[in-house]
JSON list of C-alpha atoms in Angstrom, two decimals:
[
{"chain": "J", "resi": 2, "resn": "UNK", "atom": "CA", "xyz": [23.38, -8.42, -8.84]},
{"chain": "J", "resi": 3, "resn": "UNK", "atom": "CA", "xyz": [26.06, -6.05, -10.26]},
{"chain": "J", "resi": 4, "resn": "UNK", "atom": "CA", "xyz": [25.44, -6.85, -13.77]},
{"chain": "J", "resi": 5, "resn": "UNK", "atom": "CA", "xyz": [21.55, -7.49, -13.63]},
{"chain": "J", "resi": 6, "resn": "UNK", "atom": "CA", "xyz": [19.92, -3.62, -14.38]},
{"chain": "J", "resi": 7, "resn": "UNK", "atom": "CA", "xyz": [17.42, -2.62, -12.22]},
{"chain": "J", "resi": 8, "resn": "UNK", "atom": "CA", "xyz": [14.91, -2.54, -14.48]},
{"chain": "J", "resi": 9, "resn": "UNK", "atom": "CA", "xyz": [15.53, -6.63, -15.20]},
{"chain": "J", "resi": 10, "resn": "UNK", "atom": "CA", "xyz": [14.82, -6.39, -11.07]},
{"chain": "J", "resi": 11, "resn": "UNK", "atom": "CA", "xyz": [11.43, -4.50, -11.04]},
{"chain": "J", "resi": 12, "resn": "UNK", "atom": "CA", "xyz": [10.56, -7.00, -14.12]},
{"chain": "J", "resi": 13, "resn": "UNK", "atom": "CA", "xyz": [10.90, -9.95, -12.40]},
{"chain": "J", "resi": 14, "resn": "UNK", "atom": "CA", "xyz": [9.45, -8.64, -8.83]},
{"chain": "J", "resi": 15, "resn": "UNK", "atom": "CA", "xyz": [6.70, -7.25, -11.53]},
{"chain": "J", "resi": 16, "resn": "UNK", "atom": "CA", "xyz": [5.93, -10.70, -12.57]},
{"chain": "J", "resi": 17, "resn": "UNK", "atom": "CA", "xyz": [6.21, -12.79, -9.09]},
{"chain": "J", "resi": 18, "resn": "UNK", "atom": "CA", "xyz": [3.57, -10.34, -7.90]},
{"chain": "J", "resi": 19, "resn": "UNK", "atom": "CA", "xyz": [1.20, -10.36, -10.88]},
{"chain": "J", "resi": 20, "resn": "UNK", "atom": "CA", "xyz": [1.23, -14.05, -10.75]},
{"chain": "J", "resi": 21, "resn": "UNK", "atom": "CA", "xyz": [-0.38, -14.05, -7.38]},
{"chain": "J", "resi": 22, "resn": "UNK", "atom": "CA", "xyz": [-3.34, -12.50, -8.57]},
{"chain": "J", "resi": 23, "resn": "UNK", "atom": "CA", "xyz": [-5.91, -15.74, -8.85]},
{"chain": "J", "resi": 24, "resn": "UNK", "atom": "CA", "xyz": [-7.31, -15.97, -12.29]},
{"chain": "J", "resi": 25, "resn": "UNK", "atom": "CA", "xyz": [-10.46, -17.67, -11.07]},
{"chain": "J", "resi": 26, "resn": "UNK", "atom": "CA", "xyz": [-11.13, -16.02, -7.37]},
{"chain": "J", "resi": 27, "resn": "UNK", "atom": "CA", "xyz": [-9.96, -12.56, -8.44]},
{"chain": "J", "resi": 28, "resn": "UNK", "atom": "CA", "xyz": [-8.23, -11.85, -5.33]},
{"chain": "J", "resi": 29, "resn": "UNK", "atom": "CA", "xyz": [-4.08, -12.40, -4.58]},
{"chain": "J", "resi": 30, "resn": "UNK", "atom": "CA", "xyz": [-2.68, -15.01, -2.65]},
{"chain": "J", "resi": 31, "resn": "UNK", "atom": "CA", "xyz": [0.47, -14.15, -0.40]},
{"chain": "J", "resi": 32, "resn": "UNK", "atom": "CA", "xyz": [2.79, -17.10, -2.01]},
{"chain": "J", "resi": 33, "resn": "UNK", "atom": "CA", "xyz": [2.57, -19.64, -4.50]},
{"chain": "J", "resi": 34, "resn": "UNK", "atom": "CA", "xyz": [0.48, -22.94, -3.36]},
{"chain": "J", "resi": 35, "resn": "UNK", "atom": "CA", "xyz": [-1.62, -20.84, -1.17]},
{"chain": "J", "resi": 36, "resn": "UNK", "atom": "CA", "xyz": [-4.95, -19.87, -1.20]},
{"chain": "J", "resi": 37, "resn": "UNK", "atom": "CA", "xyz": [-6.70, -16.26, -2.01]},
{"chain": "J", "resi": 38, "resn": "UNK", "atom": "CA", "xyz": [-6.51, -14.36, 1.43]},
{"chain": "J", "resi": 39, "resn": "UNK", "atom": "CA", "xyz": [-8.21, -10.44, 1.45]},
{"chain": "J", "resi": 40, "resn": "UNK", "atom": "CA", "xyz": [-5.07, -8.95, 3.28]},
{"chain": "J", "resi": 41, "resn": "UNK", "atom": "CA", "xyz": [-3.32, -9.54, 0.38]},
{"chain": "J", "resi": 42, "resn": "UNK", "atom": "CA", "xyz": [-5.60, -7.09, -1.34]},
{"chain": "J", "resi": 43, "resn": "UNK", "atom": "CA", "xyz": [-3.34, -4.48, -0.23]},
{"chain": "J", "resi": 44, "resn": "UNK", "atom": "CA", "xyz": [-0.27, -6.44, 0.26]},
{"chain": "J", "resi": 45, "resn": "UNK", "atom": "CA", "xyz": [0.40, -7.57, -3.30]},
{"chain": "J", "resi": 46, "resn": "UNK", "atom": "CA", "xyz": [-1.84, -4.91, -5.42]},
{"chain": "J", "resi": 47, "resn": "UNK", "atom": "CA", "xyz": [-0.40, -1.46, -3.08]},
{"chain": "J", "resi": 48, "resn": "UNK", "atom": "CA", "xyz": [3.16, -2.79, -4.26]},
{"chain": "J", "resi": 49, "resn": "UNK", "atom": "CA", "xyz": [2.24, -2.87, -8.13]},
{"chain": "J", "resi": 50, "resn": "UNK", "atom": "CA", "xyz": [1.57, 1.04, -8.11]},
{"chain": "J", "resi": 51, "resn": "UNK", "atom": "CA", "xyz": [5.33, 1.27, -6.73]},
{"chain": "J", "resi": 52, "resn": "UNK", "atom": "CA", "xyz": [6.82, -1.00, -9.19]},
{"chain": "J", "resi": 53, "resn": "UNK", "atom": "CA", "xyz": [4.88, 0.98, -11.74]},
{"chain": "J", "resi": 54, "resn": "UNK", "atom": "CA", "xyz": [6.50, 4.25, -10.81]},
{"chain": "J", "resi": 55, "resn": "UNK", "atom": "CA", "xyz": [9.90, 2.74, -10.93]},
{"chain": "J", "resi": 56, "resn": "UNK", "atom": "CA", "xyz": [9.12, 0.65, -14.21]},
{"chain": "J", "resi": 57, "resn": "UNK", "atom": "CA", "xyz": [8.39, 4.30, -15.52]},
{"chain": "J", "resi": 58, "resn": "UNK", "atom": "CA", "xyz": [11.61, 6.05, -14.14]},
{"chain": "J", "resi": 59, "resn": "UNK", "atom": "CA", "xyz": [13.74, 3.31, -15.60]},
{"chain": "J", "resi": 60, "resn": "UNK", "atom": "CA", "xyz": [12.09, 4.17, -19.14]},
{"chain": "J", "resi": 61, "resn": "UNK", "atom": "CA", "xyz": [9.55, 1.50, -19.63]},
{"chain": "J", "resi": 62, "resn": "UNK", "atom": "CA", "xyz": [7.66, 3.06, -22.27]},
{"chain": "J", "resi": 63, "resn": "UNK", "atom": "CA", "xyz": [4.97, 0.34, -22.99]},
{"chain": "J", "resi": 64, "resn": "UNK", "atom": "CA", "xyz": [3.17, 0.92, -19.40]},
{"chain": "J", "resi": 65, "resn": "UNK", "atom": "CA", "xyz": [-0.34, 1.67, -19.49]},
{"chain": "J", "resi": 66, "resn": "UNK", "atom": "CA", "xyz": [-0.77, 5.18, -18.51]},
{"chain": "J", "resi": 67, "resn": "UNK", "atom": "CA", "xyz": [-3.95, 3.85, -17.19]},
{"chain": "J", "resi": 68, "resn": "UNK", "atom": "CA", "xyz": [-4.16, 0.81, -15.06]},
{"chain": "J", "resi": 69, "resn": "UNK", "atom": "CA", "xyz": [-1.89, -0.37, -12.71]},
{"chain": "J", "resi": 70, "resn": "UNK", "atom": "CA", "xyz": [-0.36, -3.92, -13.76]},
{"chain": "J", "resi": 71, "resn": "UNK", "atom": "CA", "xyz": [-3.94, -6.48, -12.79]},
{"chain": "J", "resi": 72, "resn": "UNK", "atom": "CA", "xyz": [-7.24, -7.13, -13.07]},
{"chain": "J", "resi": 73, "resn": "UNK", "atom": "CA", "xyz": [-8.59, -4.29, -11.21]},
{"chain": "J", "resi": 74, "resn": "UNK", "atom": "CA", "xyz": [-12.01, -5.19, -11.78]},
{"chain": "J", "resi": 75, "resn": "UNK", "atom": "CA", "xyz": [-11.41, -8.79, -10.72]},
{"chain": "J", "resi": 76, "resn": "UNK", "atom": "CA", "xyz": [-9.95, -7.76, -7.33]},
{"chain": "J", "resi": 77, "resn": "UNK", "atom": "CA", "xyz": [-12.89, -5.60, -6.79]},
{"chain": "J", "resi": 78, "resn": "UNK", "atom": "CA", "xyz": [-15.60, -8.42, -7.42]},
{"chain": "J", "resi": 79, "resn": "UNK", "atom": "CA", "xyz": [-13.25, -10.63, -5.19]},
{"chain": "J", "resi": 80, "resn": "UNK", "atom": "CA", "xyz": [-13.39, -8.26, -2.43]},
{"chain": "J", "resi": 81, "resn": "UNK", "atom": "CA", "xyz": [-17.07, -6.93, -2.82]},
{"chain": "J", "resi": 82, "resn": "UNK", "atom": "CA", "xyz": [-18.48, -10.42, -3.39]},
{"chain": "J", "resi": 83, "resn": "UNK", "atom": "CA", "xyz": [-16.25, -12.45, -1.58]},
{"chain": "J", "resi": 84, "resn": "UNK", "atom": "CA", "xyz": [-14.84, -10.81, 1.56]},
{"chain": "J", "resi": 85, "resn": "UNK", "atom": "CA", "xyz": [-17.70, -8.83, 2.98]},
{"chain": "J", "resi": 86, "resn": "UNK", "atom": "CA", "xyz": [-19.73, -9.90, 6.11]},
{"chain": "J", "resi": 87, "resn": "UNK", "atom": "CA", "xyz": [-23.50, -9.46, 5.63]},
{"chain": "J", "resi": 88, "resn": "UNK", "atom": "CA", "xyz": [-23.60, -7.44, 9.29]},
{"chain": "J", "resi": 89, "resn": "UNK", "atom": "CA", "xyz": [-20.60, -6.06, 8.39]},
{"chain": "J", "resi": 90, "resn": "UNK", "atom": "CA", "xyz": [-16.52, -5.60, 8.17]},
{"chain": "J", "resi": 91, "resn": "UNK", "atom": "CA", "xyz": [-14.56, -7.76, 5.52]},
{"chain": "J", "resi": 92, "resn": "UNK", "atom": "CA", "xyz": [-12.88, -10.97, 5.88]},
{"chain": "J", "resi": 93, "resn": "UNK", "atom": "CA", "xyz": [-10.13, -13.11, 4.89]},
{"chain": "J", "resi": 94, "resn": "UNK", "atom": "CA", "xyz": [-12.41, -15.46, 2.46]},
{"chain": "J", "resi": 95, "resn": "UNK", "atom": "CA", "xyz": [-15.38, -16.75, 2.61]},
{"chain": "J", "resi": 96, "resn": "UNK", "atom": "CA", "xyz": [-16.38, -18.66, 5.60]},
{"chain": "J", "resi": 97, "resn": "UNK", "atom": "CA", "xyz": [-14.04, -17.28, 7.68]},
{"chain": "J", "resi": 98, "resn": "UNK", "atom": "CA", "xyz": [-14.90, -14.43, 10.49]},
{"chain": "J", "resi": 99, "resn": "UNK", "atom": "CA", "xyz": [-14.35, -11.05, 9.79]},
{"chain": "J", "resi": 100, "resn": "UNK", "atom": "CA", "xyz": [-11.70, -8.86, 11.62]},
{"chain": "J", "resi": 101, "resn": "UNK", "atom": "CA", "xyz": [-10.41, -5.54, 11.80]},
{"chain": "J", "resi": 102, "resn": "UNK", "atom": "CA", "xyz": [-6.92, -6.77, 9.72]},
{"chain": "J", "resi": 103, "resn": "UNK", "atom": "CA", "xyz": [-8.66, -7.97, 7.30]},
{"chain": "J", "resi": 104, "resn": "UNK", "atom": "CA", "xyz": [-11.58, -4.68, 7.27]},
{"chain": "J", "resi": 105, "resn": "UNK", "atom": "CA", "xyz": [-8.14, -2.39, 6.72]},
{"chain": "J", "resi": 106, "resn": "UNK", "atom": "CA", "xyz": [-6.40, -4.03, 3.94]},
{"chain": "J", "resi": 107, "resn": "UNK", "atom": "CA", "xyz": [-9.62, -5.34, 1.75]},
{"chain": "J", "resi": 108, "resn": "UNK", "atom": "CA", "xyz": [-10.56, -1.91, 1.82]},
{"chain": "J", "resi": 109, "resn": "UNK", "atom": "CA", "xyz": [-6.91, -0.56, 1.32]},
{"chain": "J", "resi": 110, "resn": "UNK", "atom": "CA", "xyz": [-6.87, -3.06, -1.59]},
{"chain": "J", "resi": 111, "resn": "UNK", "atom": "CA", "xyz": [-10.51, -2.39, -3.12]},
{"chain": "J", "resi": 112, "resn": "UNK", "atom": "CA", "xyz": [-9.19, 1.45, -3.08]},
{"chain": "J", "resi": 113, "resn": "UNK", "atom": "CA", "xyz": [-6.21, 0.51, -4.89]},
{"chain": "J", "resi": 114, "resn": "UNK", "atom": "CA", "xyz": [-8.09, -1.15, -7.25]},
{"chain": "J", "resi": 115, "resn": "UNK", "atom": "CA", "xyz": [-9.85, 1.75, -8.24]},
{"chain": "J", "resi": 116, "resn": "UNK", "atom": "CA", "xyz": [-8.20, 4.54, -8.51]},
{"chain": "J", "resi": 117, "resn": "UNK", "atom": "CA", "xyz": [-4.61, 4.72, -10.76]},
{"chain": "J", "resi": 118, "resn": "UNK", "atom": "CA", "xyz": [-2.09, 7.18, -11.21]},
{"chain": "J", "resi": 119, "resn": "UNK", "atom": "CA", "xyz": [-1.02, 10.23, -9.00]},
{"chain": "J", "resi": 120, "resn": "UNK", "atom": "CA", "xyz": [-2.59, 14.11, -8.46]},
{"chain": "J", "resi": 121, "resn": "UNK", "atom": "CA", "xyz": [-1.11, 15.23, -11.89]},
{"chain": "J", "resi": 122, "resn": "UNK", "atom": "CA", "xyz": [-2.85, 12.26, -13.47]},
{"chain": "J", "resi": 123, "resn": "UNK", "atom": "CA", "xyz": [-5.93, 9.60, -12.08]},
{"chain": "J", "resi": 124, "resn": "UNK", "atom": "CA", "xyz": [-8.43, 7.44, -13.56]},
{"chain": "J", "resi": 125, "resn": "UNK", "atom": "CA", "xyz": [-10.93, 5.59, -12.05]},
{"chain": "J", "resi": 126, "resn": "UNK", "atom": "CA", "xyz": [-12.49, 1.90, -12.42]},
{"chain": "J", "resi": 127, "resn": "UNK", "atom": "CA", "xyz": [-15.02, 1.75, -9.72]},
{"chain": "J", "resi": 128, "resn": "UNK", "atom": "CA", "xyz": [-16.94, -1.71, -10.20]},
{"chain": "J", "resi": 129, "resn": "UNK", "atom": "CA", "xyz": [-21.11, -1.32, -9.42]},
{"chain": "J", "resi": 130, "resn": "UNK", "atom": "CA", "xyz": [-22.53, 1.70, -8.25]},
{"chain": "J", "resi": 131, "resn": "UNK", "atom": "CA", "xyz": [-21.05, 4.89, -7.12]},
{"chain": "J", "resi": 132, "resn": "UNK", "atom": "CA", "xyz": [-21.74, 4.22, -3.53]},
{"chain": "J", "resi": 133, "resn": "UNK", "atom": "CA", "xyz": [-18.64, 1.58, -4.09]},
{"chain": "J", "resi": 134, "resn": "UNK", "atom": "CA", "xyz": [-16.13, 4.23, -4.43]},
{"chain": "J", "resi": 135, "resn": "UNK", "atom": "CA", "xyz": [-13.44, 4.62, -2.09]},
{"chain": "J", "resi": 136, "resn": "UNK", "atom": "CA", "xyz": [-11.16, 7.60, -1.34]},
{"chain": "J", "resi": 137, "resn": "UNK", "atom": "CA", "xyz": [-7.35, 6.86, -2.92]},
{"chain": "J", "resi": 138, "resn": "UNK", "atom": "CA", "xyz": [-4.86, 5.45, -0.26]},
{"chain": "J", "resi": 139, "resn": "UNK", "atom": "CA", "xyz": [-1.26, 5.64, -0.26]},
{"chain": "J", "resi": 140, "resn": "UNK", "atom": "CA", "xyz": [0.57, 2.77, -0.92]},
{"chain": "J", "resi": 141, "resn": "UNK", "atom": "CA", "xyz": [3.31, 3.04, 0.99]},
{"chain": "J", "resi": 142, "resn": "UNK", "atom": "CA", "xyz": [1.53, 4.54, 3.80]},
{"chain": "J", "resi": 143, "resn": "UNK", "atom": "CA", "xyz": [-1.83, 3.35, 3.53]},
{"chain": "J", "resi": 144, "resn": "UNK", "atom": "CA", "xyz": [-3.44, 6.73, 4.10]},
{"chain": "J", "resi": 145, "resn": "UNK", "atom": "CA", "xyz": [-4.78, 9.52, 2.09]},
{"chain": "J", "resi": 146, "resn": "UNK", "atom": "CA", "xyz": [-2.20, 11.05, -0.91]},
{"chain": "J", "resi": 147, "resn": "UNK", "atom": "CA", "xyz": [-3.63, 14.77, 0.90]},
{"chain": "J", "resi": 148, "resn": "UNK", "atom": "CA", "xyz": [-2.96, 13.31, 4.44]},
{"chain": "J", "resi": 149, "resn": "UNK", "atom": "CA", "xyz": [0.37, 12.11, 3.59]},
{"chain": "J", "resi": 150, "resn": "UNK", "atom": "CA", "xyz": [1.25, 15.70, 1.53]},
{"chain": "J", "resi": 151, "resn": "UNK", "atom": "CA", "xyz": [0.27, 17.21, 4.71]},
{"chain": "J", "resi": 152, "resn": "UNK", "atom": "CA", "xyz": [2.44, 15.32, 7.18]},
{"chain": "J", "resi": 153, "resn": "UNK", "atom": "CA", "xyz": [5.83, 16.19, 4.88]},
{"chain": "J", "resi": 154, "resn": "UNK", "atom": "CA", "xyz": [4.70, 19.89, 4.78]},
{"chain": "J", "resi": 155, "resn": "UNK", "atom": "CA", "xyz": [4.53, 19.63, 9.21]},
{"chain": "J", "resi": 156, "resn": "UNK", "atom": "CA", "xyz": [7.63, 17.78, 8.96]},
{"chain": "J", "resi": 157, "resn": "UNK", "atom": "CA", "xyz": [9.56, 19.72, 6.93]},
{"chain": "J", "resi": 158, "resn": "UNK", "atom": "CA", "xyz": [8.96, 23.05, 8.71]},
{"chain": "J", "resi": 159, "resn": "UNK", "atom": "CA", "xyz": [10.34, 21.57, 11.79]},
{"chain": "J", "resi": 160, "resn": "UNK", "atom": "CA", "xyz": [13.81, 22.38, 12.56]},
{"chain": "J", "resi": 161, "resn": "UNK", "atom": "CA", "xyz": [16.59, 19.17, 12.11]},
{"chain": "J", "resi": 162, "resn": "UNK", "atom": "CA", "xyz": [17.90, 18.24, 15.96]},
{"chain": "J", "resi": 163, "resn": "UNK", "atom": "CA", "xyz": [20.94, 18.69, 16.98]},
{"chain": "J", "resi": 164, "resn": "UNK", "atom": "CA", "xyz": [23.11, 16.15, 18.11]},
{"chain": "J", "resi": 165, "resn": "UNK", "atom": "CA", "xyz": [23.81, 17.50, 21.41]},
{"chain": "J", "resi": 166, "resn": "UNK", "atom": "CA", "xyz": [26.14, 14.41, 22.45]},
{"chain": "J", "resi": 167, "resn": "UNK", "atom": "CA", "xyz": [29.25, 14.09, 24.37]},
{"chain": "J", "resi": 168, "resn": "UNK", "atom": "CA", "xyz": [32.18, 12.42, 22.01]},
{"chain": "J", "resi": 169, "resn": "UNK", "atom": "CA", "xyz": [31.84, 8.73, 23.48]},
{"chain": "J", "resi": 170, "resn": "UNK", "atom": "CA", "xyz": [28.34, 8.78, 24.43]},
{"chain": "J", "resi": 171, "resn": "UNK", "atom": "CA", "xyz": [26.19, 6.15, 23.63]},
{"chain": "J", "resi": 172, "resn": "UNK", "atom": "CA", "xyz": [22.19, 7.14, 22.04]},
{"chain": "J", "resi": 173, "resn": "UNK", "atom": "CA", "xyz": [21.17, 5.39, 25.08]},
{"chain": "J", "resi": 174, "resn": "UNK", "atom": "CA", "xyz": [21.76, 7.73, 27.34]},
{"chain": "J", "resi": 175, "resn": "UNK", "atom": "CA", "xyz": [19.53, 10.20, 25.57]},
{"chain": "J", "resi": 176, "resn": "UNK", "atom": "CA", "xyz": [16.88, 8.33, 25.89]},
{"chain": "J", "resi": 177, "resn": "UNK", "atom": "CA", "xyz": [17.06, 8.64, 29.77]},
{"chain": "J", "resi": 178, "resn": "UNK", "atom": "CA", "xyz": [15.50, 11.98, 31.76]},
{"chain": "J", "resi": 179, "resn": "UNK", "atom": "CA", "xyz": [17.93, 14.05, 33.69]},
{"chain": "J", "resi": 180, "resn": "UNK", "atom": "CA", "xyz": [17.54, 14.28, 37.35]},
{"chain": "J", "resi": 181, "resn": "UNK", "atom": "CA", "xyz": [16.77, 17.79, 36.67]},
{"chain": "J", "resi": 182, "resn": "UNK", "atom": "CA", "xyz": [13.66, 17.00, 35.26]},
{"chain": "J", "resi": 183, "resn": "UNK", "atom": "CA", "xyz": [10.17, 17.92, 37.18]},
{"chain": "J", "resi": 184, "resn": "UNK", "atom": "CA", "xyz": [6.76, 16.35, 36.42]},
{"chain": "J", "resi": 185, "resn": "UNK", "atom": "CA", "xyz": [6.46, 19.78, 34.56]},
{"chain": "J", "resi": 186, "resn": "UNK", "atom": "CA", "xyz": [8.64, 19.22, 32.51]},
{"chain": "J", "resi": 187, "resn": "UNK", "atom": "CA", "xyz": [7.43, 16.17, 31.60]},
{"chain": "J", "resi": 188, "resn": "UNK", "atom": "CA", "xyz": [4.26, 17.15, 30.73]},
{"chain": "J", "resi": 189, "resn": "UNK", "atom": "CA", "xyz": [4.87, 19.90, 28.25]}
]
């Protein structure tokens, strides 16, 4: 992989993925030969916006400043049509029971599919009416862009441990309470 450039990389992981995408059902399958599952709604699609972002560090200048790289509006009739249960939740594909798994990621995927881009710069492709629209998720963490800006802010005002082990000692061993320890302690 030395002399392959990282942008020939994202390319190629660029294409596997948008080939998954089914051109009749809409929705992604996991591998090739297999059928359309709802999961993958998230699986496949929360990658593209990644591979987008590092397309556009490496200088890829033809991206679409915006849509992400597939038929959003295909994924979202897949999943709206296809993957909801009349009484409720979403499912894999029709005729198959719905789940929470598969409630999570169709609706992690349908949220993908309809919202692009970052804070500094969004567009939105909601398919039907309004009440269709989903908040943005993540797509690495698969939670709201503000919830994830405010777990870095907590986490970054905490102080770094300190590596308070003996020369020799194994991270086992801090793992394990001291004798000292009361229920007290413990509890705090």
């Amino acid at each position: 992989l030395n002399h392959v450039s990282l942008s020939a990389v994202l390319l190629y992981k660029t294409r596997w993925v948008v080939s998954r995408q089914m051109r009749f059902e809409g929705g992604f399958q996991g591998r090739c030969n297999k059928l359309v599952d709802g999961c993958y709604s998230f699986w496949q699609a929360g990658l593209l916006p990644l591979l987008h972002r590092a397309l556009f560090k490496e200088g890829e200048s033809e991206l679409s400043r915006q849509r992400w790289m597939f038929e959003q509006q295909a994924l979202q009739e897949y999943i709206l049509l296809c993957c909801q249960n009349p009484t409720g939740g979403l499912l894999d594909k029709p005729g198959k029971s719905r789940d929470f798994y598969h409630t999570c990621y169709c609706l992690s995927g349908l949220s993908i599919a309809q919202h692009f881009g970052n804070m500094d710069l969004h567009h939105k492709i909601i398919l039907g009416r309004e009440e269709n629209r989903l908040a943005p998720t993540h797509p690495v963490y698969n939670i709201c862009p503000e919830k994830v800006a405010q777990a870095l802010q907590h986490f970054h005002r905490l102080p770094v441990p300190q590596d308070n082990r003996q020369p020799g000692a194994s991270a086992d061993r801090l793992s394990e309470p001291t004798t000292a320890s009361t229920s007290a302690d413990l509890q705090s």
